[in-house]
Short mmCIF file of C-alpha atoms in Angstrom, two decimals:
data_model
loop_
_atom_site.label_atom_id
_atom_site.label_comp_id
_atom_site.label_asym_id
_atom_site.label_seq_id
_atom_site.Cartn_x
_atom_site.Cartn_y
_atom_site.Cartn_z
CA MET K 155 6.39 19.68 7.65
CA ASN K 156 6.02 22.73 9.84
CA LYS K 157 7.37 24.95 7.08
CA GLU K 158 5.55 25.78 3.88
CA PRO K 159 6.75 23.81 0.84
CA GLU K 160 8.97 25.86 -1.43
CA THR K 161 9.31 23.39 -4.29
CA TYR K 162 6.98 21.02 -6.10
CA GLU K 163 8.96 18.09 -4.66
CA GLU K 164 8.42 19.34 -1.10
CA LEU K 165 4.72 19.83 -1.77
CA ILE K 166 4.33 16.27 -3.09
CA ARG K 167 6.34 14.84 -0.18
CA LYS K 168 4.11 16.70 2.27
CA LYS K 169 0.94 15.48 0.51
CA ARG K 170 2.14 11.86 0.59
CA CYS K 171 2.90 12.14 4.30
CA ILE K 172 -0.54 13.58 4.96
CA ASP K 173 -2.06 10.75 2.88
CA LEU K 174 -0.58 8.32 5.42
CA THR K 175 -3.13 9.58 7.95
CA LYS K 176 -5.89 7.91 5.88
CA HIS K 177 -4.33 4.57 6.74
CA TYR K 178 -2.60 5.04 10.13
CA ASN K 179 -3.17 7.07 13.29
CA LEU K 180 -0.14 9.35 13.31
CA THR K 181 0.72 12.36 15.42
CA ALA K 182 2.12 15.57 13.95
CA ASP K 183 5.53 14.65 15.41
CA GLU K 184 5.44 11.22 13.74
CA LEU K 185 4.52 12.81 10.40
CA GLU K 186 7.45 15.18 10.83
CA LEU K 187 9.78 12.22 11.44
CA ILE K 188 8.51 10.49 8.29
CA TYR K 189 8.83 13.66 6.19
CA ASN K 190 12.37 14.31 7.42
CA PHE K 191 13.43 10.70 6.85
CA ILE K 192 12.22 10.72 3.24
CA GLU K 193 13.77 14.14 2.65
CA LYS K 194 17.19 13.15 4.00
CA ASN K 195 17.19 9.59 2.61
CA PRO K 196 15.98 9.63 -1.01
CA ASP K 197 16.75 5.89 -1.28
CA GLY K 198 15.01 5.11 2.00
CA VAL K 199 11.60 3.46 2.36
CA VAL K 200 8.90 4.04 4.92
CA HIS K 201 7.07 0.70 5.04
CA GLY K 202 3.67 0.48 6.66
CA GLY K 203 2.54 -2.94 7.82
CA GLU K 204 -0.40 -4.19 9.86
CA ASP K 205 0.94 -3.02 13.23
CA ASN K 206 3.72 -0.51 12.57
CA ILE K 207 5.58 1.79 10.24
CA SER K 208 9.26 1.06 9.66
CA PHE K 209 11.98 3.38 8.40
CA ILE K 210 14.24 1.28 6.16
CA TYR K 211 17.57 2.31 4.65
CA ASN K 212 20.09 -0.07 3.02
CA ASN K 213 17.91 -3.04 4.04
CA GLN K 214 18.18 -2.07 7.71
CA VAL K 215 15.30 -0.96 9.91
CA LEU K 216 16.41 2.31 11.50
CA HIS K 217 13.25 3.24 13.38
CA VAL K 218 9.76 1.84 14.04
CA ILE K 219 6.53 3.64 14.89
CA ASN K 220 4.09 1.27 16.57
CA THR K 221 0.67 2.10 15.14
CA PRO K 222 -1.93 -0.24 13.66
CA CYS K 223 -3.24 0.15 10.15
CA ILE K 224 -6.77 1.59 10.39
CA ASP K 225 -7.71 0.88 6.76
CA ALA K 226 -8.99 -2.68 6.29
CA SER K 227 -8.81 -2.30 2.51
CA ILE K 228 -4.99 -2.39 2.50
CA ASP K 229 -2.29 -4.76 3.74
CA GLY K 230 0.32 -2.02 3.88
CA LEU K 231 2.17 0.64 1.93
CA ASP K 232 5.59 1.81 0.85
CA LEU K 233 6.53 5.48 0.80
CA THR K 234 9.71 6.61 -0.92
CA GLY K 235 10.99 9.92 -2.17
CA ALA K 236 9.49 9.09 -5.56
CA SER K 237 6.21 7.32 -4.79
CA LEU K 238 3.52 6.13 -2.41
CA ILE K 239 2.55 2.55 -3.19
CA ILE K 240 -0.56 1.15 -1.52
CA ILE K 241 -0.64 -2.62 -1.07
CA PRO K 242 -4.32 -3.60 -1.40
CA HIS K 243 -5.82 -6.22 0.87
CA TYR K 244 -5.99 -9.56 -0.93
CA VAL K 245 -8.61 -12.14 -0.08
CA ALA K 246 -8.04 -15.53 -1.66
CA SER K 247 -11.12 -17.16 -3.15
CA SER K 248 -12.26 -20.23 -1.28
CA GLY K 249 -13.35 -22.32 -4.26
CA SER K 250 -13.17 -22.67 -7.99
CA SER K 251 -15.48 -21.02 -10.45
CA SER K 252 -18.36 -23.17 -11.60
CA GLY K 253 -18.96 -21.20 -14.82
CA GLY K 254 -16.85 -23.55 -16.91
CA SER K 255 -18.41 -26.73 -15.56
CA SER K 256 -21.92 -25.59 -16.49
CA SER K 257 -20.74 -24.97 -20.03
CA ASN K 258 -19.11 -28.39 -20.11
CA ASN K 259 -22.32 -30.04 -18.93
CA ASN K 260 -24.28 -28.36 -21.71
CA ASN K 261 -21.76 -29.56 -24.30
CA ASN K 262 -21.95 -33.10 -22.94
CA ASN K 263 -25.75 -33.04 -23.04
CA ASN K 264 -25.72 -31.79 -26.63
CA ASN K 265 -23.30 -34.51 -27.66
CA ASN K 266 -25.43 -37.17 -25.99
CA ASN K 267 -28.56 -35.89 -27.72
CA ASN K 268 -26.84 -35.97 -31.12
CA ASN K 269 -25.65 -39.54 -30.54
CA ASN K 270 -29.16 -40.74 -29.60
CA ARG K 271 -30.71 -39.76 -32.95
#
């Protein structure tokens, strides 16, 4: 990443690497490692988790950078030569929606009122 991009592909790769700094504390040397890995391994994946970033090729972890995710809105990310996929943070709901039950109660009340006439 020390050199200026000469192609559109290099420019996009550099931008995606820089985008990683929105989600992880990375040094310039670590960004250079990520950039070089993606450049040399088009089928490789840089996977960011909660506590680290892993370099994965052929389903094997080749290198790990220990750094926590600093963006609470995501659970991780995957960077490849073709894309940067952000995995949003998912919070499961703790109960069921009561909107349907209110409607059901109104229907039951209407039916009871019609039967009482």
